[in-house]
Tab-separated table of C-alpha atoms in Angstrom:
chain	number	residue	atom	x	y	z
P	18	MET	CA	-8.389	5.525	13.830
P	19	ASP	CA	-10.800	4.714	16.901
P	20	SER	CA	-13.813	3.117	14.723
P	21	GLY	CA	-15.083	-0.294	13.796
P	22	ASN	CA	-13.830	0.190	10.216
P	23	GLY	CA	-10.058	1.389	11.381
P	24	THR	CA	-8.351	-1.262	10.943
P	25	ASN	CA	-9.155	-0.801	7.199
P	26	LEU	CA	-7.987	2.837	6.864
P	27	GLY	CA	-4.386	1.649	8.628
P	28	PHE	CA	-1.111	1.072	6.466
P	29	THR	CA	2.308	0.141	6.879
P	30	VAL	CA	5.509	0.573	4.314
P	31	ASP	CA	8.365	-2.544	4.847
P	32	ASP	CA	11.594	-1.721	4.687
P	33	GLY	CA	11.350	-1.882	0.646
P	34	GLY	CA	8.894	0.823	0.331
P	35	VAL	CA	6.025	-1.205	-0.524
P	36	ILE	CA	2.456	0.491	1.736
P	37	ARG	CA	0.524	-2.896	2.566
P	38	PRO	CA	-2.747	-2.726	4.488
P	39	ASP	CA	-2.980	-3.571	8.260
P	40	ILE	CA	-5.452	-5.904	7.719
P	41	ALA	CA	-3.901	-7.778	5.087
P	42	THR	CA	-0.389	-7.758	5.712
P	43	ALA	CA	0.892	-10.971	4.814
P	44	THR	CA	-1.566	-11.099	1.439
P	45	ALA	CA	0.450	-10.095	-1.803
P	46	THR	CA	-1.006	-6.898	-1.994
P	47	ALA	CA	0.390	-3.002	-2.113
P	48	LEU	CA	-1.004	0.277	-2.788
P	49	THR	CA	-0.177	1.234	-6.096
P	50	PRO	CA	-1.086	3.944	-8.649
P	51	ASP	CA	-4.016	3.290	-11.148
P	52	GLY	CA	-3.328	5.473	-14.185
P	53	ASP	CA	-5.880	7.616	-13.533
P	54	GLY	CA	-4.640	9.985	-10.789
P	55	GLY	CA	-5.527	7.797	-7.927
P	56	LEU	CA	-4.491	4.724	-5.861
P	57	ALA	CA	-5.747	0.777	-5.554
P	58	LEU	CA	-4.775	-2.160	-4.151
P	59	ARG	CA	-2.623	-4.204	-6.657
P	60	PRO	CA	-0.878	-7.854	-6.719
P	61	LEU	CA	2.675	-7.303	-5.982
P	62	SER	CA	4.825	-7.095	-8.731
P	63	GLY	CA	7.403	-6.000	-7.077
P	64	GLY	CA	8.140	-2.791	-9.657
P	65	ALA	CA	9.370	0.264	-9.110
P	66	GLY	CA	5.812	1.186	-9.648
P	67	GLN	CA	5.025	0.046	-6.213
P	68	ARG	CA	8.189	0.758	-4.006
P	69	TRP	CA	7.462	4.540	-2.217
P	70	ARG	CA	10.065	6.652	-1.197
P	71	ALA	CA	9.450	9.956	1.184
P	72	GLY	CA	10.939	12.993	-0.503
P	73	ALA	CA	11.475	11.392	-4.068
P	74	VAL	CA	10.532	13.336	-7.205
């Protein structure tokens, strides 16, 4: 991500499986399904919808 906006495009997955934007890891937001087939940054709720697991069905 070698651009002026690269930080905006990076994400980190924490130990609980929550995907957080690198630009704001200290904030209470997570990448969450938006219900329309897309994704959105939403406030952390602690719900299962914000937990991502590789290979989960």
